[in-house]
């Protein structure tokens, strides 16, 4: 599902040159009950922020004492004389603790920074401490309060001390600033607090766009920039495709980043950018094609604002030149995806094997559900290949034409890229989730958004439904980008539509900026959906609000 990311005026807090320039991260601090630490210097954004209420006025309204911002002094209770470094050491948070509890999802470069340029940075160490206290998996149950209390403390300390890292001019310390923002984004992502994480991702993106040349002059800078792309990807795919934040970076900066990404030892970094761009362009073209031909006559004036925006934005369609331009970009992405595939070593490619017993079992299934498993030498390799297949699926001209009604599917049509994604899922019975995948577009997102929303065969949906337990065990919870209890109903919705000769191509949820994933996990949460799809026989699109 996609969500809007434009903050409403009542969600902005702070003043220019304090906190995050009035961006919605302050609201996240309020929601997590974190005292406002404030930044001693302003971050630069991709757009000019609007001045809003004074921080002191906001704190007074909430009945909170104004936080201290004296250099080197923590604003947390009981810290009037102790430095943040003293507090950390007094509570046992030292290098030995970090070696034992270093967060697994962080790429190797983050550990190297801790041992190098970030060794004396309280902001960086506190951010890593906060991430180390985030529960590994969140279910619909409330998070462990002890862990959350600890992570709030460290999150607050990191925000308070981050001003010491800014402004900087040398590449290594810029890389340190980028690493701090990256870790804070991951903390928010795993907590399900979208607004704060998006703010940190925007701050980091602005830093990269402005200072890519300097960052690229340092080995540390190159590695941190590359490692940031999968983090930003998790936020970009939640944006409506015409929003500039749906790009992993602005066009010019992204164009300058490809060489850096291709030179990264970790092939998942380039792949994250390719997948985000594939998704953005596919969504742009398919939505405009569908809504231009929509047969809906519903009065949309009572629909939620996001849903009205989607329909109004895309109902006029794209001009011929616009679509040609977008499809040209997609062709370029396919070339990059092919080059990515050619660059990975043989040990990271799928292993195919079969038996007569398996063949016999498959022949008893409907043609669409005859899915032979592909295995890999590691879980990480399987996930990278799955994301590669997803990006290729979203870049396919043939599939785009079919799901938008431009051409009719052939008899027994099968989307080969979708099929490959499911083969990888089937093979994960042999390669369990090891948690070593630090890319934030996970298997649940791929199966739901790429296969589930583009599938024309109800037997394939039934196959996925029969393997939800496998999907859950093979997926990292925070890589799904939506509450897990929504997944089964969405599959059932698609299966029901297919049985009536329709297919859902896009589903938008009501998880806008004011509704966080952490809140939406509640079983009592009421949700509505906008479904944009195609009537297969008539090749006419439809848009329906389901509440």
XYZ file of C-alpha atoms in Angstrom, residues 7-477:
471
model
C 2.597 16.752 6.854
C -0.382 18.771 7.955
C 0.225 22.164 9.518
C -0.778 21.013 12.982
C 1.957 18.381 12.887
C 4.798 20.841 12.491
C 6.638 22.076 15.552
C 9.865 23.920 16.286
C 11.466 27.023 14.821
C 14.079 27.648 12.171
C 17.508 26.613 13.456
C 16.054 24.426 16.189
C 15.066 20.779 16.083
C 14.534 19.766 12.476
C 13.484 23.096 10.977
C 9.829 22.584 11.810
C 9.549 19.171 10.206
C 7.389 16.424 11.698
C 10.119 14.642 13.639
C 9.149 16.816 16.631
C 5.723 15.224 16.553
C 7.423 11.841 16.766
C 9.265 12.932 19.900
C 5.973 14.011 21.453
C 4.326 10.727 20.520
C 7.172 8.714 22.021
C 7.150 10.990 25.086
C 10.757 12.067 24.484
C 11.716 15.452 25.963
C 12.655 17.894 23.208
C 16.416 18.151 22.999
C 16.622 20.555 20.089
C 19.372 20.896 17.524
C 21.903 23.665 17.944
C 22.181 24.041 14.186
C 19.703 23.731 11.373
C 19.499 20.890 8.854
C 19.077 21.720 5.196
C 16.005 20.325 3.472
C 15.014 19.754 -0.111
C 12.282 22.348 0.320
C 11.972 25.447 2.469
C 10.250 24.757 5.809
C 7.565 27.017 7.201
C 8.315 28.728 10.539
C 5.978 27.574 13.275
C 5.573 27.680 17.047
C 8.481 28.276 19.364
C 9.845 25.176 21.023
C 9.471 26.694 24.482
C 5.840 27.538 23.819
C 5.196 23.991 22.685
C 6.860 22.555 25.771
C 4.981 24.898 28.085
C 1.695 23.872 26.507
C 2.515 20.233 27.256
C 3.627 21.104 30.787
C 7.217 20.033 30.123
C 10.313 21.810 31.425
C 12.497 23.420 28.792
C 15.374 21.072 27.993
C 18.913 22.163 28.608
C 21.008 22.753 25.519
C 24.281 23.569 27.199
C 27.232 22.153 25.351
C 28.199 18.728 26.584
C 25.329 18.391 29.042
C 22.469 15.941 28.766
C 18.925 17.211 29.088
C 17.726 14.008 30.678
C 16.673 14.023 34.343
C 19.401 13.937 36.953
C 22.197 14.979 34.603
C 22.929 18.509 35.731
C 26.659 17.849 36.123
C 27.468 14.541 34.433
C 28.390 14.529 30.758
C 26.576 12.146 28.405
C 29.780 10.111 28.138
C 29.946 9.755 31.935
C 26.317 8.636 32.077
C 26.825 5.969 29.433
C 29.880 4.526 31.127
C 28.252 4.636 34.569
C 25.387 2.490 33.281
C 27.688 -0.069 31.691
C 27.340 1.059 28.090
C 30.899 0.771 26.880
C 32.793 -0.845 24.022
C 32.419 -4.297 25.558
C 28.624 -3.905 25.686
C 28.560 -2.763 22.067
C 30.629 -5.708 20.877
C 28.090 -8.043 22.462
C 24.933 -6.189 21.393
C 25.803 -4.531 18.093
C 22.573 -4.509 16.002
C 22.623 -7.270 13.399
C 20.828 -5.397 10.599
C 23.502 -2.695 10.403
C 25.995 -3.113 7.545
C 29.638 -3.645 8.409
C 30.585 -0.028 7.685
C 28.567 1.128 10.711
C 30.716 -0.998 13.013
C 33.849 0.364 11.342
C 32.641 3.917 11.955
C 32.137 3.089 15.614
C 35.749 1.977 15.790
C 36.977 4.965 13.786
C 35.577 8.445 13.191
C 32.518 7.790 15.378
C 34.391 6.380 18.369
C 34.054 9.563 20.425
C 30.638 10.607 19.117
C 27.995 10.337 21.827
C 25.303 11.003 19.203
C 26.393 8.024 17.110
C 26.911 5.643 19.998
C 23.561 6.603 21.555
C 21.800 6.026 18.219
C 23.354 2.562 17.992
C 22.380 1.870 21.623
C 18.794 2.882 20.795
C 18.676 0.514 17.822
C 20.121 -2.286 19.932
C 17.128 -1.931 22.276
C 14.465 -2.140 19.571
C 12.738 -5.543 19.808
C 13.837 -7.847 16.999
C 10.244 -8.590 16.010
C 7.010 -6.708 16.663
C 3.684 -8.464 16.533
C 0.289 -6.892 17.119
C 1.127 -7.034 20.825
C 2.558 -3.979 22.549
C 6.375 -3.750 22.489
C 8.329 -4.611 25.622
C 8.127 -1.487 27.783
C 11.578 -1.962 29.318
C 13.195 -2.030 25.896
C 11.183 0.925 24.636
C 12.018 3.006 27.719
C 15.719 2.392 27.154
C 15.599 3.161 23.452
C 13.706 6.420 24.126
C 16.468 7.500 26.460
C 19.200 6.820 23.927
C 17.191 8.296 21.058
C 16.796 11.490 23.073
C 20.496 11.577 23.913
C 21.456 11.099 20.271
C 19.189 13.930 19.127
C 20.567 16.200 21.805
C 24.183 15.535 20.931
C 23.886 15.402 17.144
C 24.468 19.151 16.881
C 28.112 18.527 17.753
C 28.474 16.741 14.417
C 27.223 19.721 12.408
C 28.240 21.626 10.442
C 31.244 19.714 9.100
C 33.376 20.040 6.000
C 35.559 16.916 5.819
C 34.261 13.737 4.198
C 34.692 11.382 7.150
C 32.719 13.560 9.553
C 30.033 14.092 6.916
C 29.868 10.307 6.716
C 29.468 10.217 10.501
C 26.532 12.660 10.317
C 24.968 10.531 7.594
C 25.482 7.388 9.679
C 23.726 8.957 12.685
C 20.718 9.967 10.586
C 20.648 6.514 8.994
C 20.578 4.694 12.327
C 17.851 6.991 13.667
C 15.801 6.293 10.516
C 16.122 2.552 11.125
C 15.018 2.955 14.750
C 11.880 4.759 13.585
C 11.263 2.222 10.822
C 11.387 -0.699 13.227
C 9.170 1.128 15.724
C 6.659 1.885 12.988
C 6.854 5.656 13.543
C 6.867 6.843 9.949
C 7.043 10.612 10.364
C 10.267 10.812 12.323
C 12.017 8.271 10.141
C 10.982 10.098 6.984
C 12.373 13.327 8.418
C 15.768 11.771 9.137
C 15.753 10.176 5.674
C 15.063 13.585 4.111
C 17.852 15.156 6.148
C 20.262 12.464 4.982
C 19.086 12.751 1.377
C 19.664 16.503 1.365
C 23.171 15.961 2.755
C 23.983 13.422 0.026
C 22.517 15.537 -2.773
C 24.508 18.599 -1.678
C 27.782 16.940 -0.683
C 28.046 13.796 -2.809
C 31.348 14.920 -4.302
C 32.949 15.365 -0.880
C 31.449 12.150 0.514
C 32.695 10.205 -2.515
C 36.261 11.337 -1.861
C 36.386 9.150 1.251
C 36.198 5.352 1.401
C 34.030 5.642 4.519
C 31.810 8.233 2.849
C 31.251 6.045 -0.218
C 30.249 3.065 1.888
C 27.834 4.993 4.109
C 26.163 6.640 1.112
C 25.700 3.231 -0.537
C 24.361 1.702 2.693
C 21.838 4.541 3.039
C 19.994 3.661 -0.190
C 18.196 0.566 1.198
C 17.132 2.620 4.227
C 15.619 5.419 2.137
C 14.014 2.793 -0.132
C 11.780 1.689 2.736
C 10.355 5.209 2.967
C 10.253 6.025 -0.762
C 7.960 3.119 -1.651
C 5.396 4.378 0.867
C 5.042 7.669 -1.012
C 2.610 8.280 -3.854
C 4.656 7.943 -7.061
C 4.434 11.582 -8.190
C 5.841 12.847 -4.894
C 9.508 13.821 -5.148
C 10.253 11.696 -2.091
C 9.153 8.619 -4.051
C 12.581 8.927 -5.660
C 15.411 7.538 -3.614
C 17.295 10.750 -4.523
C 16.546 13.691 -6.830
C 17.168 12.790 -10.467
C 20.473 14.619 -10.874
C 21.936 13.313 -7.616
C 20.799 9.764 -8.410
C 22.433 9.989 -11.828
C 25.691 10.927 -10.128
C 25.335 8.033 -7.671
C 25.174 5.067 -10.050
C 28.948 4.666 -10.364
C 29.292 4.759 -6.577
C 26.564 2.134 -6.168
C 27.998 -0.143 -8.849
C 31.390 -0.065 -7.140
C 29.930 -1.115 -3.770
C 30.966 -4.560 -2.562
C 27.380 -5.081 -1.370
C 25.210 -5.570 -4.450
C 22.005 -4.967 -2.480
C 22.709 -1.231 -2.365
C 22.410 -0.626 -6.109
C 19.484 -3.022 -6.227
C 17.541 -0.952 -3.679
C 17.774 2.129 -5.899
C 16.775 0.132 -8.983
C 13.752 -1.363 -7.226
C 12.541 2.018 -5.945
C 12.825 3.598 -9.387
C 11.120 0.614 -11.050
C 8.237 0.823 -8.596
C 7.892 4.603 -9.001
C 7.766 4.544 -12.797
C 5.485 1.499 -12.938
C 3.061 3.122 -10.494
C 3.075 6.441 -12.352
C 2.320 4.959 -15.759
C -0.131 2.280 -14.623
C -2.181 4.637 -12.428
C -2.494 7.218 -15.190
C -3.451 4.564 -17.735
C -6.030 2.958 -15.461
C -7.700 6.049 -14.065
C -7.891 7.645 -17.506
C -10.079 4.728 -18.616
C -11.939 4.247 -15.328
C -15.642 3.510 -15.692
C -16.385 4.670 -12.138
C -19.176 7.218 -11.738
C -18.931 7.458 -7.949
C -19.081 10.848 -6.260
C -15.626 11.068 -4.693
C -16.244 14.276 -2.730
C -16.816 12.283 0.470
C -13.684 10.162 0.021
C -10.587 10.727 2.187
C -8.271 13.427 0.835
C -5.566 10.990 -0.257
C -8.002 8.949 -2.329
C -9.454 12.050 -3.986
C -5.921 13.203 -4.787
C -5.031 9.895 -6.441
C -8.107 9.953 -8.680
C -7.897 13.645 -9.552
C -4.149 13.519 -10.173
C -4.257 10.612 -12.618
C -7.670 10.745 -14.307
C -6.410 12.966 -17.138
C -3.751 10.424 -18.071
C -0.268 11.078 -19.432
C 0.525 12.801 -22.686
C 2.147 10.648 -25.346
C 5.495 12.377 -24.861
C 5.328 11.937 -21.067
C 4.672 8.219 -21.349
C 7.434 7.794 -23.932
C 9.821 9.584 -21.578
C 8.871 7.385 -18.618
C 9.132 4.191 -20.660
C 12.569 5.290 -21.871
C 13.647 5.604 -18.236
C 12.293 2.104 -17.584
C 14.290 0.710 -20.504
C 17.395 2.208 -18.930
C 16.533 0.523 -15.633
C 16.179 -2.846 -17.373
C 19.671 -2.425 -18.808
C 21.016 -1.646 -15.333
C 19.181 -4.656 -13.877
C 20.663 -6.941 -16.525
C 24.119 -5.531 -15.764
C 23.505 -6.048 -12.033
C 22.648 -9.699 -12.689
C 25.767 -10.205 -14.799
C 27.924 -8.748 -12.021
C 26.898 -11.053 -9.166
C 29.043 -14.130 -8.483
C 27.800 -17.622 -9.271
C 27.454 -18.459 -5.582
C 24.776 -15.748 -5.255
C 22.648 -17.148 -8.085
C 19.799 -19.672 -7.760
C 20.386 -23.402 -7.531
C 17.895 -25.549 -9.424
C 17.251 -29.161 -8.594
C 14.263 -31.462 -8.981
C 13.080 -35.031 -8.463
C 10.426 -37.270 -9.974
C 8.606 -37.108 -6.639
C 8.438 -33.304 -6.863
C 7.343 -33.385 -10.511
C 4.522 -35.766 -9.676
C 3.382 -33.504 -6.847
C 3.451 -30.433 -9.096
C 1.402 -32.086 -11.851
C -1.468 -32.445 -9.372
C -1.628 -28.645 -9.007
C -3.325 -26.098 -11.322
C -0.868 -24.873 -13.997
C -0.362 -21.492 -12.328
C 0.497 -23.108 -8.998
C 3.157 -25.495 -10.343
C 6.009 -23.703 -8.653
C 9.353 -25.490 -8.448
C 11.561 -24.195 -5.643
C 14.834 -22.393 -6.249
C 17.399 -22.476 -3.465
C 20.393 -20.318 -2.631
C 23.531 -20.701 -0.588
C 22.393 -17.956 1.798
C 19.240 -16.148 2.873
C 20.818 -12.830 1.900
C 21.475 -14.039 -1.660
C 17.880 -15.267 -1.923
C 16.508 -11.902 -0.819
C 18.707 -9.978 -3.241
C 17.591 -12.176 -6.129
C 13.967 -11.777 -5.062
C 14.326 -7.988 -5.170
C 16.008 -8.285 -8.558
C 13.038 -10.302 -9.867
C 10.625 -7.749 -8.358
C 12.369 -4.844 -10.102
C 12.317 -6.747 -13.403
C 8.616 -7.525 -12.909
C 7.804 -3.855 -12.381
C 9.900 -2.903 -15.427
C 8.187 -5.345 -17.800
C 6.419 -3.672 -20.731
C 4.402 -6.825 -21.417
C 3.059 -7.066 -17.862
C 2.288 -3.328 -17.763
C 0.238 -3.562 -20.958
C -1.722 -6.548 -19.634
C -2.599 -5.165 -16.176
C -3.669 -1.821 -17.670
C -5.811 -3.358 -20.420
C -3.635 -2.189 -23.327
C -3.332 -5.808 -24.512
C -5.252 -8.963 -23.634
C -3.402 -11.795 -21.871
C -2.732 -14.888 -23.937
C -4.355 -18.173 -22.947
C -2.484 -19.672 -19.977
C -0.478 -16.436 -19.616
C 2.070 -16.528 -16.819
C 4.120 -13.590 -15.590
C 7.571 -15.187 -15.513
C 9.035 -12.646 -13.099
C 6.163 -13.150 -10.641
C 6.702 -16.894 -11.003
C 10.401 -16.490 -10.220
C 9.568 -14.554 -7.031
C 7.346 -17.411 -5.851
C 9.976 -20.018 -6.747
C 12.360 -18.212 -4.418
C 9.706 -18.190 -1.677
C 9.165 -21.933 -2.143
C 12.903 -22.536 -1.839
C 13.084 -20.736 1.495
C 11.751 -23.861 3.171
C 15.353 -25.037 2.788
C 17.030 -21.689 3.582
C 15.430 -20.217 6.722
C 15.470 -16.526 7.592
C 18.790 -15.732 9.261
C 18.158 -12.039 9.910
C 21.330 -11.016 8.058
C 19.480 -9.058 5.377
C 19.869 -5.312 5.911
C 17.660 -4.266 2.992
C 14.347 -2.814 4.129
C 12.092 -3.976 1.298
C 11.341 -7.456 2.521
C 9.726 -10.595 1.198
C 6.233 -9.780 2.486
C 6.284 -6.445 0.663
C 7.466 -8.083 -2.574
C 4.943 -10.929 -2.515
C 2.081 -8.603 -1.594
C 2.820 -5.531 -3.699
C 4.506 -7.041 -6.751
C 2.915 -10.485 -7.114
C -0.369 -10.113 -5.239
C -1.377 -6.874 -6.962
C -0.425 -7.941 -10.490
C -1.579 -11.557 -10.496
C -4.306 -12.689 -12.919
C -4.605 -16.284 -11.684
C -6.658 -16.971 -8.516
C -4.849 -20.314 -8.086
C -1.608 -18.386 -7.544
C -3.263 -16.292 -4.823
C -4.500 -19.515 -3.214
C -0.945 -20.887 -3.391
C 0.342 -17.832 -1.522
C -2.451 -18.105 1.062
C -1.486 -21.727 1.726
C 2.072 -20.633 2.467
C 1.486 -17.683 4.751
C 3.191 -19.504 7.606
C 6.287 -20.012 5.437
C 6.150 -16.375 4.345
C 5.968 -15.205 7.958
C 8.913 -17.368 9.031
C 10.978 -16.281 6.020
C 10.314 -12.551 6.437
C 11.626 -9.935 8.815
C 8.670 -8.177 10.396
